[in-house]
Amino acid sequence: MSDFFDIYNLMILALAVAIFLRLRSVLGRRTGNERQPYDPFTAKSGGEGTREAGADNVVTLPRQPETARPDQHLGNIDERIAPFAQKGTPLDEALRSIIAADPTFDPKSFLNGASAAYEMIVTAF
C-alpha cells in the first residue's frame, strides 16, 4: 500500500488536479445561453441587406455569335489558321487537330476571349 502513495504519485495527482481546476476556470461551463456555431452554408433569413449567395461576383462574358454552322467552317481551315501559324509548324498541327475535334473552333475569337480573361485576372489583383 505504501507503493501507491509515494511522493511522486502524490505530486502527479496534485499537478493533475491543479491543471484540471485551471482549465475549468479558463474554459468555463455551458449555461445554455451560448451562440450557435456559425454555419456559412446556411442561407440568411429575411432582411433588406440579404441577397443570393455568390450573386455579386459573377462576371458575364461576351457571347460568340451563333450564326456559323460547323459545316460552313470545313472549307476554310487554311484561311482561319494562316494569320496565327505558319504551315508545317507544331502550332499549325495543333490548331488543325483542334479544328478536327471541334469544327466551330475559331482561333481569332479564342485569342480575343483569352486576352479578355487575362485582362480581367490582372485587373482583379
Tab-separated table of N, CA and C in Angstrom:
chain	number	residue	atom	x	y	z
A	1	MET	N	0.813	-1.187	0.000
A	1	MET	CA	0.000	0.000	0.000
A	1	MET	C	0.859	1.254	0.000
A	2	SER	N	2.018	1.169	0.497
A	2	SER	CA	2.899	2.333	0.527
A	2	SER	C	3.456	2.647	-0.866
A	3	ASP	N	3.405	1.668	-1.782
A	3	ASP	CA	3.892	1.910	-3.126
A	3	ASP	C	2.973	2.866	-3.904
A	4	PHE	N	1.707	2.860	-3.613
A	4	PHE	CA	0.775	3.710	-4.339
A	4	PHE	C	0.842	5.155	-3.854
A	5	PHE	N	1.052	5.387	-2.571
A	5	PHE	CA	1.060	6.738	-2.003
A	5	PHE	C	2.472	7.273	-1.783
A	6	ASP	N	3.376	6.979	-2.677
A	6	ASP	CA	4.712	7.553	-2.524
A	6	ASP	C	4.684	9.016	-2.990
A	7	ILE	N	5.761	9.735	-2.826
A	7	ILE	CA	5.800	11.172	-3.049
A	7	ILE	C	5.583	11.535	-4.525
A	8	TYR	N	6.081	10.717	-5.457
A	8	TYR	CA	5.934	11.021	-6.878
A	8	TYR	C	4.478	10.924	-7.342
A	9	ASN	N	3.795	9.885	-6.891
A	9	ASN	CA	2.379	9.749	-7.257
A	9	ASN	C	1.536	10.868	-6.674
A	10	LEU	N	1.845	11.305	-5.450
A	10	LEU	CA	1.096	12.410	-4.850
A	10	LEU	C	1.356	13.723	-5.591
A	11	MET	N	2.593	13.941	-6.038
A	11	MET	CA	2.902	15.161	-6.788
A	11	MET	C	2.189	15.159	-8.153
A	12	ILE	N	2.168	14.018	-8.820
A	12	ILE	CA	1.484	13.917	-10.109
A	12	ILE	C	-0.011	14.119	-9.929
A	13	LEU	N	-0.584	13.559	-8.870
A	13	LEU	CA	-2.003	13.729	-8.591
A	13	LEU	C	-2.323	15.194	-8.292
A	14	ALA	N	-1.504	15.871	-7.506
A	14	ALA	CA	-1.723	17.286	-7.194
A	14	ALA	C	-1.599	18.136	-8.466
A	15	LEU	N	-0.611	17.815	-9.302
A	15	LEU	CA	-0.445	18.535	-10.556
A	15	LEU	C	-1.651	18.339	-11.472
A	16	ALA	N	-2.183	17.126	-11.567
A	16	ALA	CA	-3.341	16.857	-12.406
A	16	ALA	C	-4.567	17.613	-11.907
A	17	VAL	N	-4.771	17.659	-10.590
A	17	VAL	CA	-5.911	18.387	-10.029
A	17	VAL	C	-5.758	19.880	-10.291
A	18	ALA	N	-4.549	20.413	-10.163
A	18	ALA	CA	-4.320	21.839	-10.401
A	18	ALA	C	-4.579	22.180	-11.872
A	19	ILE	N	-4.115	21.342	-12.780
A	19	ILE	CA	-4.356	21.583	-14.203
A	19	ILE	C	-5.838	21.499	-14.513
A	20	PHE	N	-6.539	20.536	-13.940
A	20	PHE	CA	-7.973	20.399	-14.166
A	20	PHE	C	-8.722	21.640	-13.683
A	21	LEU	N	-8.405	22.123	-12.488
A	21	LEU	CA	-9.094	23.302	-11.966
A	21	LEU	C	-8.770	24.548	-12.787
A	22	ARG	N	-7.535	24.656	-13.233
A	22	ARG	CA	-7.146	25.808	-14.059
A	22	ARG	C	-7.877	25.790	-15.406
A	23	LEU	N	-7.940	24.637	-16.051
A	23	LEU	CA	-8.660	24.526	-17.308
A	23	LEU	C	-10.146	24.797	-17.129
A	24	ARG	N	-10.706	24.334	-16.050
A	24	ARG	CA	-12.124	24.562	-15.798
A	24	ARG	C	-12.424	26.044	-15.624
A	25	SER	N	-11.540	26.772	-14.973
A	25	SER	CA	-11.774	28.206	-14.780
A	25	SER	C	-11.558	28.980	-16.084
A	26	VAL	N	-10.634	28.512	-16.921
A	26	VAL	CA	-10.370	29.203	-18.179
A	26	VAL	C	-11.468	28.910	-19.192
A	27	LEU	N	-11.847	27.658	-19.338
A	27	LEU	CA	-12.808	27.269	-20.356
A	27	LEU	C	-14.246	27.558	-19.963
A	28	GLY	N	-14.549	27.573	-18.716
A	28	GLY	CA	-15.890	27.890	-18.264
A	28	GLY	C	-16.830	26.696	-18.348
A	29	ARG	N	-18.092	26.999	-18.126
A	29	ARG	CA	-19.114	25.956	-18.150
A	29	ARG	C	-20.192	26.336	-19.135
A	30	ARG	N	-20.927	25.341	-19.612
A	30	ARG	CA	-22.052	25.602	-20.510
A	30	ARG	C	-23.269	25.980	-19.681
A	31	THR	N	-23.921	27.066	-20.104
A	31	THR	CA	-25.120	27.516	-19.396
A	31	THR	C	-26.369	27.373	-20.246
A	32	GLY	N	-26.197	27.133	-21.564
A	32	GLY	CA	-27.342	27.021	-22.451
A	32	GLY	C	-27.641	28.311	-23.187
A	33	ASN	N	-26.951	29.400	-22.843
A	33	ASN	CA	-27.177	30.686	-23.495
A	33	ASN	C	-26.116	31.009	-24.539
A	34	GLU	N	-25.315	30.041	-24.938
A	34	GLU	CA	-24.255	30.284	-25.911
A	34	GLU	C	-24.836	30.478	-27.301
A	35	ARG	N	-24.096	31.220	-28.127
A	35	ARG	CA	-24.489	31.385	-29.521
A	35	ARG	C	-24.279	30.079	-30.269
A	36	GLN	N	-25.109	29.858	-31.272
A	36	GLN	CA	-24.935	28.691	-32.126
A	36	GLN	C	-23.678	28.881	-32.965
A	37	PRO	N	-22.976	27.806	-33.297
A	37	PRO	CA	-21.789	27.953	-34.139
A	37	PRO	C	-22.169	28.493	-35.511
A	38	TYR	N	-21.280	29.309	-36.074
A	38	TYR	CA	-21.537	29.931	-37.374
A	38	TYR	C	-21.453	28.884	-38.476
A	39	ASP	N	-22.491	28.838	-39.308
A	39	ASP	CA	-22.520	27.921	-40.443
A	39	ASP	C	-22.599	28.750	-41.718
A	40	PRO	N	-21.507	28.830	-42.498
A	40	PRO	CA	-21.504	29.693	-43.679
A	40	PRO	C	-22.360	29.160	-44.822
A	41	PHE	N	-22.827	27.921	-44.737
A	41	PHE	CA	-23.567	27.317	-45.838
A	41	PHE	C	-25.073	27.481	-45.717
A	42	THR	N	-25.552	27.979	-44.605
A	42	THR	CA	-26.986	28.195	-44.464
A	42	THR	C	-27.345	29.574	-44.997
A	43	ALA	N	-28.523	29.683	-45.546
A	43	ALA	CA	-28.988	30.952	-46.102
A	43	ALA	C	-29.383	31.879	-44.977
A	44	LYS	N	-29.107	33.170	-45.188
A	44	LYS	CA	-29.501	34.151	-44.190
A	44	LYS	C	-30.998	34.365	-44.297
A	45	SER	N	-31.644	34.547	-43.176
A	45	SER	CA	-33.096	34.672	-43.190
A	45	SER	C	-33.510	36.130	-43.274
A	46	GLY	N	-34.339	36.441	-44.283
A	46	GLY	CA	-35.007	37.736	-44.418
A	46	GLY	C	-34.082	38.932	-44.354
A	47	GLY	N	-34.676	40.113	-44.318
A	47	GLY	CA	-33.925	41.346	-44.190
A	47	GLY	C	-33.646	41.978	-45.535
A	48	GLU	N	-33.429	43.301	-45.508
A	48	GLU	CA	-33.173	44.017	-46.746
A	48	GLU	C	-31.748	43.822	-47.229
A	49	GLY	N	-30.803	43.601	-46.325
A	49	GLY	CA	-29.410	43.510	-46.702
A	49	GLY	C	-29.013	42.155	-47.242
A	50	THR	N	-29.923	41.212	-47.286
A	50	THR	CA	-29.549	39.879	-47.763
A	50	THR	C	-29.731	39.797	-49.263
A	51	ARG	N	-28.901	39.002	-49.888
A	51	ARG	CA	-29.036	38.730	-51.313
A	51	ARG	C	-28.554	37.317	-51.558
A	52	GLU	N	-28.791	36.858	-52.726
A	52	GLU	CA	-28.446	35.493	-53.068
A	52	GLU	C	-26.931	35.303	-52.997
A	53	ALA	N	-26.493	34.169	-52.434
A	53	ALA	CA	-25.069	33.915	-52.264
A	53	ALA	C	-24.376	33.821	-53.614
A	54	GLY	N	-23.270	34.513	-53.756
A	54	GLY	CA	-22.474	34.450	-54.975
A	54	GLY	C	-22.981	35.335	-56.093
A	55	ALA	N	-24.021	36.132	-55.860
A	55	ALA	CA	-24.582	36.948	-56.926
A	55	ALA	C	-23.724	38.168	-57.229
A	56	ASP	N	-22.839	38.548	-56.311
A	56	ASP	CA	-22.070	39.759	-56.520
A	56	ASP	C	-20.737	39.528	-57.218
A	57	ASN	N	-20.348	38.288	-57.459
A	57	ASN	CA	-19.052	38.056	-58.075
A	57	ASN	C	-19.155	37.313	-59.402
A	58	VAL	N	-20.297	37.411	-60.068
A	58	VAL	CA	-20.486	36.749	-61.352
A	58	VAL	C	-20.181	37.741	-62.469
A	59	VAL	N	-19.286	37.356	-63.362
A	59	VAL	CA	-18.906	38.210	-64.478
A	59	VAL	C	-19.455	37.583	-65.744
A	60	THR	N	-20.231	38.351	-66.484
A	60	THR	CA	-20.759	37.837	-67.749
A	60	THR	C	-19.774	38.151	-68.857
A	61	LEU	N	-19.469	37.165	-69.671
A	61	LEU	CA	-18.552	37.312	-70.782
A	61	LEU	C	-19.337	37.500	-72.067
A	62	PRO	N	-18.759	38.191	-73.036
A	62	PRO	CA	-19.476	38.360	-74.303
A	62	PRO	C	-19.629	37.022	-75.011
A	63	ARG	N	-20.773	36.837	-75.614
A	63	ARG	CA	-21.054	35.576	-76.297
A	63	ARG	C	-20.610	35.646	-77.747
A	64	GLN	N	-20.202	34.466	-78.255
A	64	GLN	CA	-19.806	34.359	-79.650
A	64	GLN	C	-21.076	34.239	-80.495
A	65	PRO	N	-21.129	34.905	-81.631
A	65	PRO	CA	-22.340	34.801	-82.456
A	65	PRO	C	-22.562	33.362	-82.921
A	66	GLU	N	-23.798	32.950	-82.888
A	66	GLU	CA	-24.160	31.581	-83.243
A	66	GLU	C	-24.559	31.443	-84.708
A	67	THR	N	-24.132	32.375	-85.552
A	67	THR	CA	-24.547	32.346	-86.945
A	67	THR	C	-23.819	31.293	-87.755
A	68	ALA	N	-22.618	30.923	-87.343
A	68	ALA	CA	-21.811	29.974	-88.118
A	68	ALA	C	-22.209	28.544	-87.780
A	69	ARG	N	-22.301	27.722	-88.800
A	69	ARG	CA	-22.591	26.309	-88.609
A	69	ARG	C	-21.308	25.523	-88.796
A	70	PRO	N	-21.186	24.332	-88.183
A	70	PRO	CA	-19.961	23.553	-88.317
A	70	PRO	C	-19.626	23.202	-89.759
A	71	ASP	N	-20.610	22.945	-90.603
A	71	ASP	CA	-20.299	22.558	-91.976
A	71	ASP	C	-19.792	23.743	-92.811
A	72	GLN	N	-20.028	24.968	-92.370
A	72	GLN	CA	-19.514	26.129	-93.071
A	72	GLN	C	-18.011	26.316	-92.845
A	73	HIS	N	-17.506	25.872	-91.721
A	73	HIS	CA	-16.106	26.079	-91.372
A	73	HIS	C	-15.173	25.041	-91.994
A	74	LEU	N	-15.691	23.973	-92.541
A	74	LEU	CA	-14.828	22.908	-93.031
A	74	LEU	C	-13.995	23.333	-94.233
A	75	GLY	N	-14.474	24.228	-95.052
A	75	GLY	CA	-13.773	24.589	-96.271
A	75	GLY	C	-12.654	25.591	-96.079
A	76	ASN	N	-12.656	26.395	-95.037
A	76	ASN	CA	-11.687	27.473	-94.922
A	76	ASN	C	-10.760	27.306	-93.721
A	77	ILE	N	-10.280	26.121	-93.473
A	77	ILE	CA	-9.377	25.872	-92.347
A	77	ILE	C	-8.067	26.625	-92.551
A	78	ASP	N	-7.524	26.586	-93.768
A	78	ASP	CA	-6.257	27.265	-94.039
A	78	ASP	C	-6.378	28.776	-93.838
A	79	GLU	N	-7.511	29.334	-94.218
A	79	GLU	CA	-7.719	30.774	-94.054
A	79	GLU	C	-7.794	31.168	-92.587
A	80	ARG	N	-8.380	30.305	-91.761
A	80	ARG	CA	-8.507	30.623	-90.346
A	80	ARG	C	-7.195	30.456	-89.599
A	81	ILE	N	-6.356	29.515	-90.023
A	81	ILE	CA	-5.116	29.238	-89.312
A	81	ILE	C	-3.964	30.118	-89.804
A	82	ALA	N	-3.968	30.549	-91.043
A	82	ALA	CA	-2.845	31.271	-91.654
A	82	ALA	C	-2.382	32.502	-90.867
A	83	PRO	N	-3.253	33.344	-90.305
A	83	PRO	CA	-2.749	34.519	-89.573
A	83	PRO	C	-2.045	34.172	-88.260
A	84	PHE	N	-2.210	32.952	-87.775
A	84	PHE	CA	-1.696	32.616	-86.455
A	84	PHE	C	-0.529	31.637	-86.473
A	85	ALA	N	-0.409	30.837	-87.516
A	85	ALA	CA	0.656	29.832	-87.553
A	85	ALA	C	1.098	29.586	-88.979
A	86	GLN	N	2.404	29.372	-89.152
A	86	GLN	CA	2.924	29.035	-90.475
A	86	GLN	C	2.680	27.556	-90.738
A	87	LYS	N	2.531	27.229	-91.973
A	87	LYS	CA	2.241	25.855	-92.365
A	87	LYS	C	3.428	24.947	-92.010
A	88	GLY	N	3.127	23.786	-91.421
A	88	GLY	CA	4.149	22.811	-91.065
A	88	GLY	C	4.705	22.968	-89.661
A	89	THR	N	4.327	24.003	-88.936
A	89	THR	CA	4.822	24.190	-87.569
A	89	THR	C	3.973	23.363	-86.597
A	90	PRO	N	4.497	23.103	-85.410
A	90	PRO	CA	3.700	22.373	-84.406
A	90	PRO	C	2.407	23.105	-84.038
A	91	LEU	N	2.446	24.435	-84.044
A	91	LEU	CA	1.231	25.194	-83.753
A	91	LEU	C	0.176	24.967	-84.828
A	92	ASP	N	0.598	24.913	-86.072
A	92	ASP	CA	-0.317	24.646	-87.176
A	92	ASP	C	-0.958	23.272	-87.016
A	93	GLU	N	-0.157	22.290	-86.666
A	93	GLU	CA	-0.693	20.932	-86.480
A	93	GLU	C	-1.651	20.875	-85.295
A	94	ALA	N	-1.305	21.588	-84.225
A	94	ALA	CA	-2.178	21.597	-83.049
A	94	ALA	C	-3.508	22.269	-83.359
A	95	LEU	N	-3.465	23.385	-84.081
A	95	LEU	CA	-4.708	24.063	-84.442
A	95	LEU	C	-5.562	23.198	-85.362
A	96	ARG	N	-4.928	22.492	-86.270
A	96	ARG	CA	-5.688	21.595	-87.159
A	96	ARG	C	-6.342	20.459	-86.376
A	97	SER	N	-5.642	19.931	-85.375
A	97	SER	CA	-6.251	18.853	-84.585
A	97	SER	C	-7.410	19.379	-83.732
A	98	ILE	N	-7.291	20.608	-83.262
A	98	ILE	CA	-8.403	21.207	-82.500
A	98	ILE	C	-9.607	21.403	-83.411
A	99	ILE	N	-9.369	21.908	-84.618
A	99	ILE	CA	-10.469	22.135	-85.557
A	99	ILE	C	-11.069	20.806	-86.010
A	100	ALA	N	-10.243	19.768	-86.096
A	100	ALA	CA	-10.783	18.456	-86.448
A	100	ALA	C	-11.714	17.940	-85.351
A	101	ALA	N	-11.380	18.234	-84.101
A	101	ALA	CA	-12.230	17.795	-82.989
A	101	ALA	C	-13.465	18.680	-82.841
A	102	ASP	N	-13.307	19.994	-83.086
A	102	ASP	CA	-14.414	20.933	-82.956
A	102	ASP	C	-14.406	21.853	-84.171
A	103	PRO	N	-15.227	21.569	-85.172
A	103	PRO	CA	-15.213	22.369	-86.404
A	103	PRO	C	-15.608	23.829	-86.199
A	104	THR	N	-16.249	24.170	-85.105
A	104	THR	CA	-16.657	25.561	-84.874
A	104	THR	C	-15.568	26.377	-84.201
A	105	PHE	N	-14.421	25.780	-83.914
A	105	PHE	CA	-13.329	26.496	-83.246
A	105	PHE	C	-12.796	27.597	-84.161
A	106	ASP	N	-12.667	28.789	-83.590
A	106	ASP	CA	-12.133	29.928	-84.338
A	106	ASP	C	-10.963	30.505	-83.546
A	107	PRO	N	-9.743	30.435	-84.064
A	107	PRO	CA	-8.578	30.916	-83.311
A	107	PRO	C	-8.664	32.394	-82.947
A	108	LYS	N	-9.240	33.216	-83.812
A	108	LYS	CA	-9.319	34.645	-83.536
A	108	LYS	C	-10.217	34.933	-82.337
A	109	SER	N	-11.399	34.329	-82.308
A	109	SER	CA	-12.297	34.567	-81.172
A	109	SER	C	-11.739	33.932	-79.896
A	110	PHE	N	-11.002	32.819	-80.048
A	110	PHE	CA	-10.371	32.198	-78.887
A	110	PHE	C	-9.335	33.140	-78.283
A	111	LEU	N	-8.493	33.747	-79.105
A	111	LEU	CA	-7.475	34.675	-78.617
A	111	LEU	C	-8.106	35.930	-78.027
A	112	ASN	N	-9.183	36.417	-78.620
A	112	ASN	CA	-9.885	37.572	-78.050
A	112	ASN	C	-10.443	37.248	-76.668
A	113	GLY	N	-11.054	36.084	-76.528
A	113	GLY	CA	-11.582	35.672	-75.227
A	113	GLY	C	-10.484	35.444	-74.211
A	114	ALA	N	-9.360	34.847	-74.638
A	114	ALA	CA	-8.245	34.608	-73.724
A	114	ALA	C	-7.627	35.914	-73.251
A	115	SER	N	-7.497	36.886	-74.154
A	115	SER	CA	-6.927	38.173	-73.741
A	115	SER	C	-7.887	38.913	-72.809
A	116	ALA	N	-9.192	38.798	-73.041
A	116	ALA	CA	-10.163	39.429	-72.136
A	116	ALA	C	-10.115	38.781	-70.759
A	117	ALA	N	-9.993	37.465	-70.723
A	117	ALA	CA	-9.900	36.768	-69.436
A	117	ALA	C	-8.615	37.150	-68.718
A	118	TYR	N	-7.504	37.229	-69.450
A	118	TYR	CA	-6.227	37.624	-68.855
A	118	TYR	C	-6.328	39.045	-68.278
A	119	GLU	N	-6.950	39.935	-69.009
A	119	GLU	CA	-7.108	41.315	-68.534
A	119	GLU	C	-7.947	41.360	-67.270
A	120	MET	N	-9.022	40.561	-67.224
A	120	MET	CA	-9.855	40.530	-66.016
A	120	MET	C	-9.077	40.006	-64.828
A	121	ILE	N	-8.265	38.980	-65.034
A	121	ILE	CA	-7.494	38.403	-63.940
A	121	ILE	C	-6.460	39.402	-63.429
A	122	VAL	N	-5.767	40.055	-64.340
A	122	VAL	CA	-4.727	41.003	-63.941
A	122	VAL	C	-5.331	42.201	-63.229
A	123	THR	N	-6.440	42.726	-63.721
A	123	THR	CA	-7.045	43.879	-63.063
A	123	THR	C	-7.726	43.510	-61.751
A	124	ALA	N	-8.062	42.245	-61.562
A	124	ALA	CA	-8.669	41.828	-60.288
A	124	ALA	C	-7.646	41.858	-59.161
A	125	PHE	N	-6.364	41.698	-59.504
A	125	PHE	CA	-5.332	41.725	-58.482
A	125	PHE	C	-4.754	43.109	-58.394
